[in-house]
Short mmCIF file of C-alpha atoms and ligand atoms in Angstrom, two decimals:
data_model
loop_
_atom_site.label_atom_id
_atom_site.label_comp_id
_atom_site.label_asym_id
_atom_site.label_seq_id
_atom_site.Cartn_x
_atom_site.Cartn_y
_atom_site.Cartn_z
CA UNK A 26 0.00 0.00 0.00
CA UNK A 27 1.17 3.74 -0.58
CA UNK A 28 2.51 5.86 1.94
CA UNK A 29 2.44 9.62 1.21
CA UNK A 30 4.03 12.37 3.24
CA UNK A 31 3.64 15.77 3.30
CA UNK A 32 4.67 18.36 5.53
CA UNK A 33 3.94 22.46 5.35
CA UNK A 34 4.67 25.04 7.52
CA UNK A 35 3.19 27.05 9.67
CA UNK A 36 2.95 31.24 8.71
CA UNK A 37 3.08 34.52 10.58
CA UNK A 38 1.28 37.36 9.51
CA UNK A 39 2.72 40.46 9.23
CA UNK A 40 -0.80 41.98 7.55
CA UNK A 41 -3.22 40.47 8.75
CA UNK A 42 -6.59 39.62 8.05
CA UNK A 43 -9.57 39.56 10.35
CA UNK A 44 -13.00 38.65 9.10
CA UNK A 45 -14.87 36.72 6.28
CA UNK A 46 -16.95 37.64 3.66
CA UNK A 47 -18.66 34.20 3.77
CA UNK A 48 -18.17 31.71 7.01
CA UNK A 49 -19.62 28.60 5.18
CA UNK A 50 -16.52 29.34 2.08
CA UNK A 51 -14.31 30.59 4.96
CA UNK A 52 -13.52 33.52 2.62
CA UNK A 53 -11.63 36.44 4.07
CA UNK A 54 -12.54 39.81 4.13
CA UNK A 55 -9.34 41.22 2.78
CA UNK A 56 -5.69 40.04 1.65
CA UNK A 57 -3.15 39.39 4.41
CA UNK A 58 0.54 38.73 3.56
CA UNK A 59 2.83 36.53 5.23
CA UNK A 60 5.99 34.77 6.11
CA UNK A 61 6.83 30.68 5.64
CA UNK A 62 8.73 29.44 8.36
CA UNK A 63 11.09 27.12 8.27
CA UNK A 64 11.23 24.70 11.35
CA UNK A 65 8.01 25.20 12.86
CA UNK A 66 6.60 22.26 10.72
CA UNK A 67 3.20 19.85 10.33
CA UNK A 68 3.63 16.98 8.79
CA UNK A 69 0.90 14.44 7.45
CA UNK A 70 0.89 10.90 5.96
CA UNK A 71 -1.68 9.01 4.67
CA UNK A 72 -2.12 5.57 3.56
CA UNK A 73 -4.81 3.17 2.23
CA UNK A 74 -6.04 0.77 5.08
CA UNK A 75 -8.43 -2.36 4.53
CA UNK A 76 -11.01 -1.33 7.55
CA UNK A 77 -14.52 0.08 7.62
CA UNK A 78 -13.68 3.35 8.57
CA UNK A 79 -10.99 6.10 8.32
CA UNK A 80 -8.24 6.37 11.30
CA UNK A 81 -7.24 9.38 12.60
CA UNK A 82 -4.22 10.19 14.65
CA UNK A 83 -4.58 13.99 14.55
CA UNK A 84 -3.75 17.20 17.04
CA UNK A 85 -6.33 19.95 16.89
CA UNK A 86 -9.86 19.94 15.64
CA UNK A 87 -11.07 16.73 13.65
CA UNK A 88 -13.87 18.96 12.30
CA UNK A 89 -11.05 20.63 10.26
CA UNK A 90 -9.11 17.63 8.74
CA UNK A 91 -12.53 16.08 8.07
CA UNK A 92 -13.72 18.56 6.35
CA UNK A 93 -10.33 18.58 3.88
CA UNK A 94 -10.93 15.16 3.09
CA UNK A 95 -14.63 15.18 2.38
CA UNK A 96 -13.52 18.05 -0.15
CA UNK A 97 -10.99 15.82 -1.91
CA UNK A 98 -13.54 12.66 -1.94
CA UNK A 99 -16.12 14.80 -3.29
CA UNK A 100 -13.92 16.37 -6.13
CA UNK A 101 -12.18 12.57 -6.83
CA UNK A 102 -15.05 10.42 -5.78
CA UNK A 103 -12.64 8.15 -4.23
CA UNK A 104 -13.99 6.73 -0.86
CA UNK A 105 -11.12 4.68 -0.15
CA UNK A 106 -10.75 4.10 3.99
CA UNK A 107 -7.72 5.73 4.78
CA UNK A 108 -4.96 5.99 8.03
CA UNK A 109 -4.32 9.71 8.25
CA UNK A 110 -1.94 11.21 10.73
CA UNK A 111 -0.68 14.69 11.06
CA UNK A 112 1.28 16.13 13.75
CA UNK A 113 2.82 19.28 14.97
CA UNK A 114 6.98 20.19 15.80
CA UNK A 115 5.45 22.49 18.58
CA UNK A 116 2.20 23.57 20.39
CA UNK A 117 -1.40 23.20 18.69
CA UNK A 118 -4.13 25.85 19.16
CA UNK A 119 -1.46 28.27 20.93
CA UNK A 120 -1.49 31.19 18.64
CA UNK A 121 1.15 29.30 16.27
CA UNK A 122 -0.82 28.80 13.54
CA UNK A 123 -0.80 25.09 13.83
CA UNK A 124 -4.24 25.04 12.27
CA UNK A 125 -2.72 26.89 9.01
CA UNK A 126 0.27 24.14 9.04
CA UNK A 127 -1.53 20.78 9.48
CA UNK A 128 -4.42 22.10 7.21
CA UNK A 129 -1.71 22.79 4.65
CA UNK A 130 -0.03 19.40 4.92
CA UNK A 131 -2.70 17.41 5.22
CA UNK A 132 -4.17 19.13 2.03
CA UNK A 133 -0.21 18.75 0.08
CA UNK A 134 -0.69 14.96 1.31
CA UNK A 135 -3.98 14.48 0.38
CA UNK A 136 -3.56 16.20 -2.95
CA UNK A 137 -0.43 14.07 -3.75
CA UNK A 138 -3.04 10.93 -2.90
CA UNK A 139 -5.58 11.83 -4.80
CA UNK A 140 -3.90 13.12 -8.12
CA UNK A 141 -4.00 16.19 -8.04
CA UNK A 142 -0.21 17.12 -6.72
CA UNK A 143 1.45 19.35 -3.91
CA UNK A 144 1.65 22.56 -5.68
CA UNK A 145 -0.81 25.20 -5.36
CA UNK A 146 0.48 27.41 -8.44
CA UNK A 147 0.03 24.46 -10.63
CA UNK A 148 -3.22 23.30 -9.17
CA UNK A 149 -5.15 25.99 -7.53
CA UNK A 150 -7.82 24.00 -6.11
CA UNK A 151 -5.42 23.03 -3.66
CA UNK A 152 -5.98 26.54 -2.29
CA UNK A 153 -9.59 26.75 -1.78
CA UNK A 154 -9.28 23.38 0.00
CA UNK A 155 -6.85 24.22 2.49
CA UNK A 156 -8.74 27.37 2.96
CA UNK A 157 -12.23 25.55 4.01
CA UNK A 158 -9.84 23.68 6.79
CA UNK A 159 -8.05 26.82 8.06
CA UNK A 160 -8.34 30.29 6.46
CA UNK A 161 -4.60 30.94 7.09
CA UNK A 162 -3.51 27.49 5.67
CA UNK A 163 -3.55 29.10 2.24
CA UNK A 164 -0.55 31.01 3.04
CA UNK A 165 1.29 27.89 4.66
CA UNK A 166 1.15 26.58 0.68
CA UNK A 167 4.06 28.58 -0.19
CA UNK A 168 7.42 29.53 1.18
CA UNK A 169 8.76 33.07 1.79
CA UNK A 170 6.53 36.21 1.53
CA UNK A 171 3.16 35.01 0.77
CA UNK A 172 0.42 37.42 -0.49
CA UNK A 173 -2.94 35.81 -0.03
CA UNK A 174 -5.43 37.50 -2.03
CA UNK A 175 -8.86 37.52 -1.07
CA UNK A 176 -10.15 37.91 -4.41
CA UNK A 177 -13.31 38.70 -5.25
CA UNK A 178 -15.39 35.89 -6.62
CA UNK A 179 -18.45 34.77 -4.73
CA UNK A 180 -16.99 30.95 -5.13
CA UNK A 181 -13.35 31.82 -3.67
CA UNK A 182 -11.85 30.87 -6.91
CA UNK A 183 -9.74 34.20 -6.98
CA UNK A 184 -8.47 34.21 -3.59
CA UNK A 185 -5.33 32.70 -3.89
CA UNK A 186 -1.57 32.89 -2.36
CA UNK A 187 1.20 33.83 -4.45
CA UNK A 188 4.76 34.10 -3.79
CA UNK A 189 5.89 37.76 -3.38
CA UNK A 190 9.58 37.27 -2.30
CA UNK A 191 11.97 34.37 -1.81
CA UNK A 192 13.05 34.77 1.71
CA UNK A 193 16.68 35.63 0.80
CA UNK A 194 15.06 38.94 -0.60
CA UNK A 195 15.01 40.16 2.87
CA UNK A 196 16.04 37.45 5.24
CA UNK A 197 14.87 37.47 8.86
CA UNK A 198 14.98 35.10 12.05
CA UNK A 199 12.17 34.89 14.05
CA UNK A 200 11.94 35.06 18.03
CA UNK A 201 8.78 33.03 19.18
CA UNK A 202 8.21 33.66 22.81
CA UNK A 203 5.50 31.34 24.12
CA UNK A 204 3.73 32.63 27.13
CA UNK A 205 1.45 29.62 27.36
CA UNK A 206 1.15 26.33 25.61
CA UNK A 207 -2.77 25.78 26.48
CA UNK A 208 -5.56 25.72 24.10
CA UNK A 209 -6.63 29.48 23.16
CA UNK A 210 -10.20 29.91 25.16
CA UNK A 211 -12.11 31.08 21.90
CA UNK A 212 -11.22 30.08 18.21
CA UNK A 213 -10.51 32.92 15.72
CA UNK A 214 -13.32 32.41 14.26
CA UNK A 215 -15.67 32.73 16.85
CA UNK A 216 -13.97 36.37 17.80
CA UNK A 217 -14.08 37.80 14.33
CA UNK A 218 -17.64 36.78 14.08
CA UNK A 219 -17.66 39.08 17.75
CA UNK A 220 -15.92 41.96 16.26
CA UNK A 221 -18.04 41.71 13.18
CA UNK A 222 -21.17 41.64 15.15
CA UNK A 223 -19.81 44.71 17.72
CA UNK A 224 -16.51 46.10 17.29
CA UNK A 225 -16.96 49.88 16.08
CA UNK A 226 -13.33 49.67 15.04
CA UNK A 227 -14.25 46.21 12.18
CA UNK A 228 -14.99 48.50 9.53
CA UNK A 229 -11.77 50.78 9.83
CA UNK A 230 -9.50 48.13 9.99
CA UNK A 231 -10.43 47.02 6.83
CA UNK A 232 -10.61 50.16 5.59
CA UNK A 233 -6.88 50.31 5.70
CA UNK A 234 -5.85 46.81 4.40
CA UNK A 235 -5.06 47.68 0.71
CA UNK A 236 -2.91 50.59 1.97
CA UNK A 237 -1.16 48.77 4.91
CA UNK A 238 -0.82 45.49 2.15
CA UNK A 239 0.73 48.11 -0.62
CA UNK A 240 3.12 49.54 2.17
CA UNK A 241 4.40 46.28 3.32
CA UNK A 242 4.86 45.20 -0.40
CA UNK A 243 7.15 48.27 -0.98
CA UNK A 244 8.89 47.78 2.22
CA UNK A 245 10.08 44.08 1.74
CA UNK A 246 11.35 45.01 -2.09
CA UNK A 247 12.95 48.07 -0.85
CA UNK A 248 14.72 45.78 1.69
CA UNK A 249 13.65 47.79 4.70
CA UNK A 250 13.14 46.33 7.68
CA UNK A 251 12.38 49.30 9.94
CA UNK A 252 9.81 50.03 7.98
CA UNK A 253 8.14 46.77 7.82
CA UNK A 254 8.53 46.52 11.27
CA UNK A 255 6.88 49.61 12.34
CA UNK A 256 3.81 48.70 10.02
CA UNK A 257 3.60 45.00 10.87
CA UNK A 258 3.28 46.53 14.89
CA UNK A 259 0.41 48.74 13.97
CA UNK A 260 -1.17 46.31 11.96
CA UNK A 261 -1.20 43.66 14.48
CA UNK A 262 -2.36 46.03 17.51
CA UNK A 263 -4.68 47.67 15.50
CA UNK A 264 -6.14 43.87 14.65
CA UNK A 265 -6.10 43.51 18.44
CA UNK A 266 -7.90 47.21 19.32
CA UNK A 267 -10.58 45.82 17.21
CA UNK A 268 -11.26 42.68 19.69
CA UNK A 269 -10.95 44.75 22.62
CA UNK A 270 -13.20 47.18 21.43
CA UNK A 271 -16.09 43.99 20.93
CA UNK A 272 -18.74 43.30 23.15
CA UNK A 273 -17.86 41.24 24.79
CA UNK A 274 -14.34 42.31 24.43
CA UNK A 275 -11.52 39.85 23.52
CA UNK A 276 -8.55 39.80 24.72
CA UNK A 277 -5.93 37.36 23.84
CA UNK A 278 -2.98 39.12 25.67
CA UNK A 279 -2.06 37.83 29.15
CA UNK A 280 0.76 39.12 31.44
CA UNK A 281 3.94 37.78 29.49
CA UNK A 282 2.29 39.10 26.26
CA UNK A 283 3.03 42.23 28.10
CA UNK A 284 6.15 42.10 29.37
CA UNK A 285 7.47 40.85 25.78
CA UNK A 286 6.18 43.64 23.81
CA UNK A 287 7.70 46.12 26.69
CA UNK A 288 10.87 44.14 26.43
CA UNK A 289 11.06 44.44 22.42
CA UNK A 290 10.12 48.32 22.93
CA UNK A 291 13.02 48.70 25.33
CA UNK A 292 15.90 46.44 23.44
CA UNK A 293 14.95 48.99 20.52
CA UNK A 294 15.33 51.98 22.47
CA UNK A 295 19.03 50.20 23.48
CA UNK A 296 19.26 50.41 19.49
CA UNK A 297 18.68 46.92 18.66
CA UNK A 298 16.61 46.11 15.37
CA UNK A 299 13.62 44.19 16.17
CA UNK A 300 9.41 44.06 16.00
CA UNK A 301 6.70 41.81 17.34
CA UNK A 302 3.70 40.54 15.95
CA UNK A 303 0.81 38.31 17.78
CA UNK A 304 -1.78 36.22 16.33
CA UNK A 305 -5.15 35.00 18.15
CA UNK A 306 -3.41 33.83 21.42
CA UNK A 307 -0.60 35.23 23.76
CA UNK A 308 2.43 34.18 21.93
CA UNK A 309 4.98 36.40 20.50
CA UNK A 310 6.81 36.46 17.64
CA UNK A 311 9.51 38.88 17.72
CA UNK A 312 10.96 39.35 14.08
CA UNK A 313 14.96 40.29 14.13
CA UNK A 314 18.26 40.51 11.82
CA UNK A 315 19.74 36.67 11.27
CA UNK A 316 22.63 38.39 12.98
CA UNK A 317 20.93 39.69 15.76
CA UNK A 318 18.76 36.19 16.69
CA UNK A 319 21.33 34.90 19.11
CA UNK A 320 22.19 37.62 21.43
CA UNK A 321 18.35 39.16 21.63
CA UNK A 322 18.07 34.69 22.40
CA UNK A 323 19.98 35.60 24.97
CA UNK A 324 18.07 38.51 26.70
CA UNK A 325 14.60 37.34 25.68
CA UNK A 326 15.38 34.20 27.65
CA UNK A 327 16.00 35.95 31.06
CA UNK A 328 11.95 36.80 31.15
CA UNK A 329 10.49 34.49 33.60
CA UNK A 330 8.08 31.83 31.97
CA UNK A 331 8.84 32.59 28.56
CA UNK A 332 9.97 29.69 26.49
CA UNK A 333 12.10 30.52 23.20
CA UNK A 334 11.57 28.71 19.82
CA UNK A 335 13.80 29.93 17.17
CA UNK A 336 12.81 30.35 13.65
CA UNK A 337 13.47 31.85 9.73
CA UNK A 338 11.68 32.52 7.07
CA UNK A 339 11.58 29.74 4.75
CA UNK A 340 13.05 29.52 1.39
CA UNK A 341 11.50 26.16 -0.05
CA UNK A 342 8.72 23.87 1.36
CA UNK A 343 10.02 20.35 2.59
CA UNK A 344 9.30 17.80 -0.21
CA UNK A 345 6.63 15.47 -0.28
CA UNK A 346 7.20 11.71 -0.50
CA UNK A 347 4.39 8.99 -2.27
CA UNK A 348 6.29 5.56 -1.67
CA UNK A 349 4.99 1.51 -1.50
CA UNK A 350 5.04 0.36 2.08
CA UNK A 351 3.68 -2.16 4.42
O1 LIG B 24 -7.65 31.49 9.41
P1 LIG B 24 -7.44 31.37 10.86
O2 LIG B 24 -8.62 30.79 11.57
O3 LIG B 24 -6.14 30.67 11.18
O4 LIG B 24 -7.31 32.87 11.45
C1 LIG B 24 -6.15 33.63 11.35
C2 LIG B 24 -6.24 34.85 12.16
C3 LIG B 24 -4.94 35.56 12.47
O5 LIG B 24 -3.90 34.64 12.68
C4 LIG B 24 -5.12 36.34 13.78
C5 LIG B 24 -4.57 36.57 11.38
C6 LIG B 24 -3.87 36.04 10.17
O6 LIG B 24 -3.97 36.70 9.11
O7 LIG B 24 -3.19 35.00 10.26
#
């Protein structure tokens, strides 16, 4: 029987996107653009089994990976029972985008399975797939500086990632301080459908996608990281004002989310380059100079009950395997 392996990885926004045009499509509301790591990895492999059912040896929520595979089966009409097994190099459901990782390798694996390949420029299908497990697993298709388009056709056939850099355009390493490895308390989803429903500050925030996308596009060709620091900040706290501003509010910060960003605010005032960016849990992701990762390592670690991962931005995804086994 076949074994195929993929693996994908997971992707930081430095523009980010918060809301859908349409929940049941998981379309966003506007483009968000985005980074590939490298070692922060999902990896899935499937294989053929001679059972009843399907198997599942999964992290995260089944819904998701269920609904991946009832896309392919639907598209292939193959109903073949099938071992599937996808796991994580580091924490699920933390704010690390392990949803936009295992969606993406699970769809690469599946897509390899069923015919239809790995790559998402050749076959874009593979996009809107991915997208209907995890929004942000579109990006994770692609390594480097991902744009992800949100297009504008009512089926999601436009929105689609594309490569916008390799990441030796404008190489960076990648501080992620983890504050807390548990579960977030409310999915993404379920808080932009809050700040939809509430948030007086939804509307602006979109409002100022295009020119916050075209800003960071001219930053990362010009090469300038200052720049694309300074916006990738304001883009992520104004992302966050718009929770807090819900009813009920949201607030995905806790204390070391604090004491992180005041510690990145006050190596830069020492005249150090770096900029932090936070997703839909407490984490941190503080974005530096290659040459800088080891010695800001070295005073990021000194916060108490902050664990360090270290990271880069990814120059090519990890290949995927299709081989006979047992
Ligand atoms: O698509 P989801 O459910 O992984 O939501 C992603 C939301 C953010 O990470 C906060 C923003 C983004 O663009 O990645």
């Amino acid at each position: 029987m076949t074994i195929t392996r993929a693996s994908a990885p997971s992707n930081i926004a430095l523009i980010k996107y918060w809301g859908k045009r349409d929940i049941p499509l998981n379309l966003p509301l506007t483009s968000s653009l985005s980074v590939s790591l490298t070692s922060m990895l999902s990896h899935a492999t499937i294989q053929p089994i001679d059972a009843e059912a399907d198997l599942w040896d999964i992290q995260g929520d089944p819904a998701k990976s269920l609904r991946v595979l009832s896309l392919f089966r639907r598209l292939t009409d193959d109903r073949r029972p099938l071992s599937i097994r996808i796991t994580n190099d580091f924490p699920s459901g933390a704010g690390l985008a392990s949803s936009a990782s295992s969606m993406a390798a699970l769809t690469r694996a599946l897509g390899l399975f069923f015919g239809l390949g790995d790559d998402v420029e050749r076959e874009p299908r593979l996009a809107s797939i991915a997208r209907q497990g995890s929004g942000s697993a579109v990006r994770s298709l692609l390594p480097g500086y991902v744009l992800w388009d949100a297009g504008t056709d009512p089926t999601g056939r436009d929105s689609l990632p594309t490569r916008l850099f390799p990441a030796s355009h404008l190489p960076m390493a990648l501080l992620v301080c983890v504050v807390d490895r548990k579960v977030k308390p409310i999915s993404s989803s379920k808080a932009m459908e809050i700040s939809r429903q509430t948030s007086p500050l939804y509307g602006p925030f979109h409002q100022r996608n295009p020119l916050d996308i075209a800003a960071a596009c001219r930053a990362i060709e010009a090469q300038d990281l200052p720049t694309l620091g300074r916006l990738a900040e304001d883009n992520c706290l104004a992302m966050h004002k718009v929770m807090w501003e819900s009813t009920p509010p949201v607030d995905y910060f806790q204390e070391g989310t604090h004491l992180v960003i005041d510690t990145v605010r006050r190596l830069r005032d020492e005249g150090f380059f770096c900029f932090f960016s936070i997703d839909a849990g407490p984490n941190v992701k503080v974005f530096c100079r290659p040459e800088d990762q080891a010695l800001l390592a070295e005073r990021l670690k000194l916060l108490p009950g902050i664990a360090l991962l270290q990271d880069a931005v990814c120059s090519a995804l990890p290949p995927s395997t299709s081989e006979a086994g047992g």
